[in-house]
PDB file of C-alpha atoms and ligand atoms in Angstrom:
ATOM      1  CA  UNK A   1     -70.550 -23.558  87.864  1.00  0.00           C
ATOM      2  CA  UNK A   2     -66.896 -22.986  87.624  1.00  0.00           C
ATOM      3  CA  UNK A   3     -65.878 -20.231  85.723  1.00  0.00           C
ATOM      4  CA  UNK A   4     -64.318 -21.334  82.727  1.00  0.00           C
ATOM      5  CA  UNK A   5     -62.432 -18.003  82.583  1.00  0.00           C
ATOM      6  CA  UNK A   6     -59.137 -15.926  84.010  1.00  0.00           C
ATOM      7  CA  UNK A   7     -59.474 -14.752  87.576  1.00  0.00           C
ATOM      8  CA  UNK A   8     -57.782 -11.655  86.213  1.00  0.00           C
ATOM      9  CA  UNK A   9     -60.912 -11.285  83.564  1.00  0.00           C
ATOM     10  CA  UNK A  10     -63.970  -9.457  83.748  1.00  0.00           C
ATOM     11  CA  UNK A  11     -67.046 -10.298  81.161  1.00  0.00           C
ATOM     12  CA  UNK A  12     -69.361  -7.758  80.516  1.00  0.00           C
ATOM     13  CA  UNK A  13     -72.636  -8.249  78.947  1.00  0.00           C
ATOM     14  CA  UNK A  14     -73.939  -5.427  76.991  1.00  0.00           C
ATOM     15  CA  UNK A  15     -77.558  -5.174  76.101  1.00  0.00           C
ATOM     16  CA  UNK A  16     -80.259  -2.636  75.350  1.00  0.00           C
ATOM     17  CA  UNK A  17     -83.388  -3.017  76.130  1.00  0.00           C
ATOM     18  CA  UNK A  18     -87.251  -1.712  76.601  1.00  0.00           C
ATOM     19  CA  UNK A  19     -88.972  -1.397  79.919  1.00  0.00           C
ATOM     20  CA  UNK A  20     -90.505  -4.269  78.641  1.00  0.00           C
ATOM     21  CA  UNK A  21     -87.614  -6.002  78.171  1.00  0.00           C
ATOM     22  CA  UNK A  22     -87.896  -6.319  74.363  1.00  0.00           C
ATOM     23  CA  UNK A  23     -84.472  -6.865  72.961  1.00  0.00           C
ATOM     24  CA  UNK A  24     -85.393  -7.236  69.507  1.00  0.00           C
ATOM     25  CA  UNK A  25     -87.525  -7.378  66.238  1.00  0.00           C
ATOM     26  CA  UNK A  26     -87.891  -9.204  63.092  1.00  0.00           C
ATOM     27  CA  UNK A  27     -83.909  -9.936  63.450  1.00  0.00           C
ATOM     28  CA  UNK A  28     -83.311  -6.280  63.979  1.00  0.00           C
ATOM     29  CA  UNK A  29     -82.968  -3.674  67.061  1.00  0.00           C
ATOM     30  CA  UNK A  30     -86.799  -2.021  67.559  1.00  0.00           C
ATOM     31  CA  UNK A  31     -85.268   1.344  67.406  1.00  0.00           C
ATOM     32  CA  UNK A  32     -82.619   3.632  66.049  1.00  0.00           C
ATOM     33  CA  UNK A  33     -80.058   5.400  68.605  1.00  0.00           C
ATOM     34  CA  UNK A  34     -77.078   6.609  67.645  1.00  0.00           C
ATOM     35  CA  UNK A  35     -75.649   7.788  71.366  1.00  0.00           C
ATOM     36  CA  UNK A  36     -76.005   3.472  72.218  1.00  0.00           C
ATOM     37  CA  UNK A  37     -74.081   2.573  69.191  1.00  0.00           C
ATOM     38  CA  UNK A  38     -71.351   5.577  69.827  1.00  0.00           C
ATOM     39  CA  UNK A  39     -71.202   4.050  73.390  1.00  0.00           C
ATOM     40  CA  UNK A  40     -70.889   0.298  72.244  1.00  0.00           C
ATOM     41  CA  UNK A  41     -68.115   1.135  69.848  1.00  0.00           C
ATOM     42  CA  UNK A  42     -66.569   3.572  72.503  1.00  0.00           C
ATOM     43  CA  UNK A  43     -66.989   0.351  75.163  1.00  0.00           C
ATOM     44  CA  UNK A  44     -66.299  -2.554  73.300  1.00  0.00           C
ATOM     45  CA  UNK A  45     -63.519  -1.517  71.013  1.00  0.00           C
ATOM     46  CA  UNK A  46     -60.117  -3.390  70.724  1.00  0.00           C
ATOM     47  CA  UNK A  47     -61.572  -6.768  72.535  1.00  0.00           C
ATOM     48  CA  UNK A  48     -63.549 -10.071  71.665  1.00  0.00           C
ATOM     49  CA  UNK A  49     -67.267  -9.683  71.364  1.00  0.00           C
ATOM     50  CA  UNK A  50     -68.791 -12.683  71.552  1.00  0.00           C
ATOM     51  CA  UNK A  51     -72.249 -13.172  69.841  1.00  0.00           C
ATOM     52  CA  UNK A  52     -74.828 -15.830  68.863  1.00  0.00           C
ATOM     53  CA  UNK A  53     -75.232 -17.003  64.651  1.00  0.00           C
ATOM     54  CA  UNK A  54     -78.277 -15.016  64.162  1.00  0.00           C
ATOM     55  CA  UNK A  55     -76.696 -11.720  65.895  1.00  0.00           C
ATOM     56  CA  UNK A  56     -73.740 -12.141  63.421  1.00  0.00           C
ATOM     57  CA  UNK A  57     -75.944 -12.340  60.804  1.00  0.00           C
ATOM     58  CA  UNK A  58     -78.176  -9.497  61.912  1.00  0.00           C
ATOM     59  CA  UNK A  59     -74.859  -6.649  62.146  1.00  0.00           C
ATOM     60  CA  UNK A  60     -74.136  -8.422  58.914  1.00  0.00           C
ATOM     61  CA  UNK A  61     -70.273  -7.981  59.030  1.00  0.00           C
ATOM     62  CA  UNK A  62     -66.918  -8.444  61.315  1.00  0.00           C
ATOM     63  CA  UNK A  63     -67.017  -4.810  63.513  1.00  0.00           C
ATOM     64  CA  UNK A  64     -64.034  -3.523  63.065  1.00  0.00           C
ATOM     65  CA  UNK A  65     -60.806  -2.871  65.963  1.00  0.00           C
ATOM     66  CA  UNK A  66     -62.423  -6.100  67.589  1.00  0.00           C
ATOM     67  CA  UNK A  67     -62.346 -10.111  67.678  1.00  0.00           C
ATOM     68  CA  UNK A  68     -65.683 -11.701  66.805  1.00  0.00           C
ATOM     69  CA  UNK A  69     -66.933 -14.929  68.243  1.00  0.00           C
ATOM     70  CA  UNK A  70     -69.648 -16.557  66.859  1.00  0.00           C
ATOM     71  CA  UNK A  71     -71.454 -19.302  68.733  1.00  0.00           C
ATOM     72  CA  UNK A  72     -73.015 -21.932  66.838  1.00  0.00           C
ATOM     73  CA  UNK A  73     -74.222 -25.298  66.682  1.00  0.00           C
ATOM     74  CA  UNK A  74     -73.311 -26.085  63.130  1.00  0.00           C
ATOM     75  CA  UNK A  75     -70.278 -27.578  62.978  1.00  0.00           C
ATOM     76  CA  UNK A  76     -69.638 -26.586  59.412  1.00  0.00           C
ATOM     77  CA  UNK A  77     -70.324 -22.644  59.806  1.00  0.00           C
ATOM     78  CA  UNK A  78     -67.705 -20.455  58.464  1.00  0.00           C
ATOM     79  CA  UNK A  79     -67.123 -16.579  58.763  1.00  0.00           C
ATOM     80  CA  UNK A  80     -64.011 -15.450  58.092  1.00  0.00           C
ATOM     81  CA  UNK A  81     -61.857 -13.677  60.051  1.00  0.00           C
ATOM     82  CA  UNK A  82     -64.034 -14.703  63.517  1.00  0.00           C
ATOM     83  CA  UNK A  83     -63.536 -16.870  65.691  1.00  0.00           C
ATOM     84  CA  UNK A  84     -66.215 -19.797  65.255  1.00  0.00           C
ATOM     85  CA  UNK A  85     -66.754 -22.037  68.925  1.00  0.00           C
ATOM     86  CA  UNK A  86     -70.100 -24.252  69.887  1.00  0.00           C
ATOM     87  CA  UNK A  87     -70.343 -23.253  73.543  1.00  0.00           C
ATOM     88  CA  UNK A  88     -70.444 -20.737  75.646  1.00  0.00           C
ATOM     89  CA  UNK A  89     -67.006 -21.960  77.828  1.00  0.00           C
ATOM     90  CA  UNK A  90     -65.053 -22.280  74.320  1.00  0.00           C
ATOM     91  CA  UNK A  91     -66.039 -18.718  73.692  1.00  0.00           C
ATOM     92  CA  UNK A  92     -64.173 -17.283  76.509  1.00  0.00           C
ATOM     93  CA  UNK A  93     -61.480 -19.897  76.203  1.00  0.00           C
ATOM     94  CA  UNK A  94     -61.733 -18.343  72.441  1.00  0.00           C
ATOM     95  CA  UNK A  95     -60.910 -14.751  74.601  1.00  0.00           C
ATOM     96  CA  UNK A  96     -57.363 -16.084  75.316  1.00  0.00           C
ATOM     97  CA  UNK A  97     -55.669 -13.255  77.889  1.00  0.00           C
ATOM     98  CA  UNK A  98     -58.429 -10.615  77.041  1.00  0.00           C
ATOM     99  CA  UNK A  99     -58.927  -8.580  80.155  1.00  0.00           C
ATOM    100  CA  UNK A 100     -62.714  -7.607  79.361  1.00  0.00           C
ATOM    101  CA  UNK A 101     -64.406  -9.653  76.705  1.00  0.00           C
ATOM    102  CA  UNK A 102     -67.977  -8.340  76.017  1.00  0.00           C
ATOM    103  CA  UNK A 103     -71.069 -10.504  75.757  1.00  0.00           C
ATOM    104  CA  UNK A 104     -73.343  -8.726  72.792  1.00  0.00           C
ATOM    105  CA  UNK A 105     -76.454 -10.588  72.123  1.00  0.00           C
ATOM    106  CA  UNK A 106     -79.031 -11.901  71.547  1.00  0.00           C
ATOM    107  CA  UNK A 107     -81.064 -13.521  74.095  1.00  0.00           C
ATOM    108  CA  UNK A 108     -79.928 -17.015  73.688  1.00  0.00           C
ATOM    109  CA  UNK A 109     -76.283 -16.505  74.261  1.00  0.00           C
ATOM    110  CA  UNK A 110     -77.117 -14.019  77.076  1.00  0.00           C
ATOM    111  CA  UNK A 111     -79.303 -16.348  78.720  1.00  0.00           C
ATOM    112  CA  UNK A 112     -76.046 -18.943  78.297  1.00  0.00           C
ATOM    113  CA  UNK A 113     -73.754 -16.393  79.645  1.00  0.00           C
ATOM    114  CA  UNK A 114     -75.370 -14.510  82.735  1.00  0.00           C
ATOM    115  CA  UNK A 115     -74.473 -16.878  85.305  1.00  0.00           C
ATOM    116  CA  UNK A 116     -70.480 -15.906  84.160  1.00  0.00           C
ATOM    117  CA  UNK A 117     -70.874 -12.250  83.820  1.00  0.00           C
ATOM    118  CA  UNK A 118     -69.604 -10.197  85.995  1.00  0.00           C
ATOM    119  CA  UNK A 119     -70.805  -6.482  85.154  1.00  0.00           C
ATOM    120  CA  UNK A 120     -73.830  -5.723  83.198  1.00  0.00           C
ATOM    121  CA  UNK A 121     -73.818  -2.556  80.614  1.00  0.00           C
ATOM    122  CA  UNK A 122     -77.543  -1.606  80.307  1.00  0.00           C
ATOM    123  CA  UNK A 123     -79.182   0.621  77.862  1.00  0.00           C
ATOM    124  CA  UNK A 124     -82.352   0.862  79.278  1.00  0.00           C
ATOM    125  CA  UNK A 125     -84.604   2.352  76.436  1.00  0.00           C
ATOM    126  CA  UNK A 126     -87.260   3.772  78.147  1.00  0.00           C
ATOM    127  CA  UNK A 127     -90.623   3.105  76.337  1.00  0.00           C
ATOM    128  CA  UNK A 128     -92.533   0.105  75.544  1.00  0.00           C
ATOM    129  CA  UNK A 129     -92.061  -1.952  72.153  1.00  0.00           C
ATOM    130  CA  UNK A 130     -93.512  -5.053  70.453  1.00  0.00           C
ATOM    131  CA  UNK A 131     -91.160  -7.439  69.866  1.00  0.00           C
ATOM    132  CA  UNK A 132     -90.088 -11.524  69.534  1.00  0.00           C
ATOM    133  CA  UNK A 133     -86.727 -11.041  71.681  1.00  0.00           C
ATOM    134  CA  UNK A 134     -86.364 -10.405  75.129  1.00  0.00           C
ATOM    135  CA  UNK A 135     -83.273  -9.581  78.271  1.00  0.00           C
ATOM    136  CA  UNK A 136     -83.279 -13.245  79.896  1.00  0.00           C
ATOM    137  CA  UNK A 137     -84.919 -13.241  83.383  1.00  0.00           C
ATOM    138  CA  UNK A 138     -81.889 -11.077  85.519  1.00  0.00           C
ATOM    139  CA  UNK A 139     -82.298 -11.959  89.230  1.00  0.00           C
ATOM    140  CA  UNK A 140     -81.502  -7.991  89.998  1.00  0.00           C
ATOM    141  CA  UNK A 141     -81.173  -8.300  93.738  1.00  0.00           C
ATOM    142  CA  UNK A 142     -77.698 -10.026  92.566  1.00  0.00           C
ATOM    143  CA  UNK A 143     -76.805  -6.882  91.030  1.00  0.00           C
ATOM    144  CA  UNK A 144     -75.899  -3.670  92.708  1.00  0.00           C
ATOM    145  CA  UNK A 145     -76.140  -0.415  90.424  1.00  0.00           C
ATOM    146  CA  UNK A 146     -73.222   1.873  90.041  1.00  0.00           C
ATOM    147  CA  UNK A 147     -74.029   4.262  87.606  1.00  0.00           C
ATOM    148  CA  UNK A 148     -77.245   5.476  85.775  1.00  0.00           C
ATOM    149  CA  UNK A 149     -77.593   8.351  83.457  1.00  0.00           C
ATOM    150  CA  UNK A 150     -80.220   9.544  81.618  1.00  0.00           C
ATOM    151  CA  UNK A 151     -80.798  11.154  78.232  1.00  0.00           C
ATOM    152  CA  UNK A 152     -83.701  12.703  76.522  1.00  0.00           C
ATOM    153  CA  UNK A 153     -84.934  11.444  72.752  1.00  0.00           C
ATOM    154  CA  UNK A 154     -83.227  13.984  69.848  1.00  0.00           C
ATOM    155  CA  UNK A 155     -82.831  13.774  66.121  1.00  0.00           C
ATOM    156  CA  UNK A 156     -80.816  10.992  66.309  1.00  0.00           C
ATOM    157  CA  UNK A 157     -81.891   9.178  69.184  1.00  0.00           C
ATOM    158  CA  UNK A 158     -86.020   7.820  69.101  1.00  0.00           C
ATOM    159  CA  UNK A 159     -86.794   7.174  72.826  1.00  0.00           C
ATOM    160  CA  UNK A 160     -85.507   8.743  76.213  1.00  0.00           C
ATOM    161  CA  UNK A 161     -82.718   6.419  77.910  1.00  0.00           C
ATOM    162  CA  UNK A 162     -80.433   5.362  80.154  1.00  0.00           C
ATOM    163  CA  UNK A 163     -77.292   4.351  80.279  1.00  0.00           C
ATOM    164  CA  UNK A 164     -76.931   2.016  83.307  1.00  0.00           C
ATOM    165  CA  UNK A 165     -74.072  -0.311  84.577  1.00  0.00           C
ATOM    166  CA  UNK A 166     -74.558  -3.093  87.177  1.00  0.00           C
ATOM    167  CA  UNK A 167     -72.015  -5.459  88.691  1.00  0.00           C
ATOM    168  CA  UNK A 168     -71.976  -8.457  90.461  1.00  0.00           C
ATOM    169  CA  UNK A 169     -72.933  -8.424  94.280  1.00  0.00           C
TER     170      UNK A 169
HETATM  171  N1  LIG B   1     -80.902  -4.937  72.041  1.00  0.00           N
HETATM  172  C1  LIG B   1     -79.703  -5.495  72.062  1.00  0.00           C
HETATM  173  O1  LIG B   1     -78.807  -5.070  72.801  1.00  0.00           O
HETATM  174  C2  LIG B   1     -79.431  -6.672  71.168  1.00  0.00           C
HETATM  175  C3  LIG B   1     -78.135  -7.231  71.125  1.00  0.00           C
HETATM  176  C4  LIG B   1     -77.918  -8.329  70.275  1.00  0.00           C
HETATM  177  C5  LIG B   1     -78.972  -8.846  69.517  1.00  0.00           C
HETATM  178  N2  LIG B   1     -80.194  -8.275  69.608  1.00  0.00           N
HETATM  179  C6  LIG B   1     -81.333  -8.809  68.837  1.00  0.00           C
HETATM  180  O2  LIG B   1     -81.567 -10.142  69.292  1.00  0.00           O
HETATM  181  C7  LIG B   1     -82.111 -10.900  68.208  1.00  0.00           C
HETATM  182  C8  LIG B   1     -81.271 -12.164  68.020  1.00  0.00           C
HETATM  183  O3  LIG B   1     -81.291 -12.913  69.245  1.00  0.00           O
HETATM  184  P1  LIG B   1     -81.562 -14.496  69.263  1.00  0.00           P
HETATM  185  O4  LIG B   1     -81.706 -14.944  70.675  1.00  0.00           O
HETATM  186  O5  LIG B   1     -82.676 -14.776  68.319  1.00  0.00           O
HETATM  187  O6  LIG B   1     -80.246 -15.084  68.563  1.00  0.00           O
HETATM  188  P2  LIG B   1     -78.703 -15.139  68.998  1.00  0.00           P
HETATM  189  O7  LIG B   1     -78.584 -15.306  70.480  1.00  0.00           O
HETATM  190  O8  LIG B   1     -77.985 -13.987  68.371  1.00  0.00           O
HETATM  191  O9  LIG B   1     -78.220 -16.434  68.221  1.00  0.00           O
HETATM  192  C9  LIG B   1     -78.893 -17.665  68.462  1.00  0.00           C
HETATM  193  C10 LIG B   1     -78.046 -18.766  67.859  1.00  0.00           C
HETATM  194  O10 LIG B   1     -76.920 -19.018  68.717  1.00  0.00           O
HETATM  195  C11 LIG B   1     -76.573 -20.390  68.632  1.00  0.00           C
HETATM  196  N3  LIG B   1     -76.739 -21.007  69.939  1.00  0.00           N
HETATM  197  C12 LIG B   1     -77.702 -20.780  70.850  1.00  0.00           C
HETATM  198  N4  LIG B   1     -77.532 -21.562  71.936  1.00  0.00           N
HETATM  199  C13 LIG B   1     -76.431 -22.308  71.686  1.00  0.00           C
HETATM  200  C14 LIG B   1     -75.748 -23.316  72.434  1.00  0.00           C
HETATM  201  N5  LIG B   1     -76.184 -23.733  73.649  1.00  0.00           N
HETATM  202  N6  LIG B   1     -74.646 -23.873  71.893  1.00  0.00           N
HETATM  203  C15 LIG B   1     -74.195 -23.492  70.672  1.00  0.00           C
HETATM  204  N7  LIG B   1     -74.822 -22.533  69.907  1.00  0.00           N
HETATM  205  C16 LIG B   1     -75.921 -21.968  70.417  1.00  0.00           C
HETATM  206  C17 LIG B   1     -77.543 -21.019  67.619  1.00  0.00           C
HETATM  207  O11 LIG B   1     -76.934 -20.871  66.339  1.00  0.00           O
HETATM  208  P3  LIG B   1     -77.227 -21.920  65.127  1.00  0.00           P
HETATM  209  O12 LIG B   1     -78.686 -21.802  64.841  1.00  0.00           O
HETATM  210  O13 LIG B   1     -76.334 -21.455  64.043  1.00  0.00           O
HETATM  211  O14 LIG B   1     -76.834 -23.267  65.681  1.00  0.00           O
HETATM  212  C18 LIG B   1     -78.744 -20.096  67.742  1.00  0.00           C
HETATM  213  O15 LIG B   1     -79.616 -20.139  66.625  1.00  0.00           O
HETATM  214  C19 LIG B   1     -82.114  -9.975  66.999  1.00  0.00           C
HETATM  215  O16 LIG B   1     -83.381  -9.349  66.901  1.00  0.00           O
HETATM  216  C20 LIG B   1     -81.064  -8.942  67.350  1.00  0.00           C
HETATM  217  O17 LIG B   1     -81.261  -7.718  66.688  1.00  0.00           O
HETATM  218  C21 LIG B   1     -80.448  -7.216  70.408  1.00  0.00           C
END
């Protein structure tokens, strides 16, 4: 597939997940960890996140200090103040000249945008959940790891993790 962004630009997905994979629950995360959130707000901050409709509707308002891109299919959907495109290619046309546009969820616009990414920011939550949304199939032998740290749980943080980052063979 051509890439139907700048040479110059690098697309990051970011993504927690369960050894299992689980991604989410009942339209929510399945757990509660503040260090992840610090790190996506640390990460993320002054560039276009692009998300699917039910992600938007899930965080529930525009993040502040960066440009939100919804993807739908309705034609008529309206948010203010983001940036509303129906495909994956108009959401990083949507990123203009942004150097590092991050890819934020959920599974149906990351399983539309892995074969663009280029570096993968993995929370790896390390403990087993239920849930109804999972991390697309990742083909990791494509991937070479480049950093992994761990943390144990606290008060503010349920489950041991790991803060992992991946790019593109
Ligand atoms: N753990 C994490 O890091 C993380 C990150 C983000 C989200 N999540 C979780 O993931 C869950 C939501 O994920 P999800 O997969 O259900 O929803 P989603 O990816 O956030 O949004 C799905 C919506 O995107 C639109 N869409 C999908 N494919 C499209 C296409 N080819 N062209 C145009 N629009 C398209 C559709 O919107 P319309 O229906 O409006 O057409 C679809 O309903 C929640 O539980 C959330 O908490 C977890």
């Amino acid at each position: 597939m051509k890439k139907p962004k700048n040479a110059n630009q690098k697309l990051t997905m970011i993504v927690a997940a369960s050894e299992n994979d689980v991604i989410g629950v009942d339209g929510d995360l399945p757990w509660r960890l503040s260090s992840d959130l610090k790190r996506f707000k640390k990460l993320t901050m002054g560039h276009h996140i692009i998300m699917g409709r039910k992600t938007y509707e899930s965080i529930g308002r525009l993040l502040p200090g960066r440009t939100t891109v919804i993807v739908t299919r309705q034609k008529s959907f309206d948010a203010p103040g983001a940036k509303v495109v129906h495909s994956i290619e108009s959401a990083l046309e949507a990123c203009g000249d942004d150097a590092n546009p991050f890819v934020i969820g959920g599974a149906a616009i990351y399983g539309l945008a892995t074969p663009l990414v280029d570096e993968i920011q993995l929370t790896r939550v390390h403990v087993e959940v239920q849930g109804d949304t999972y991390l697309p199939q990742i083909d990791w032998e494509q991937w070479e790891s480049v950093s992994c740290e761990r943390f144990k749980p606290d008060g503010k943080n349920d489950f041991a993790y790991s803060f992992e980052v991946h790019q593109r063979r």
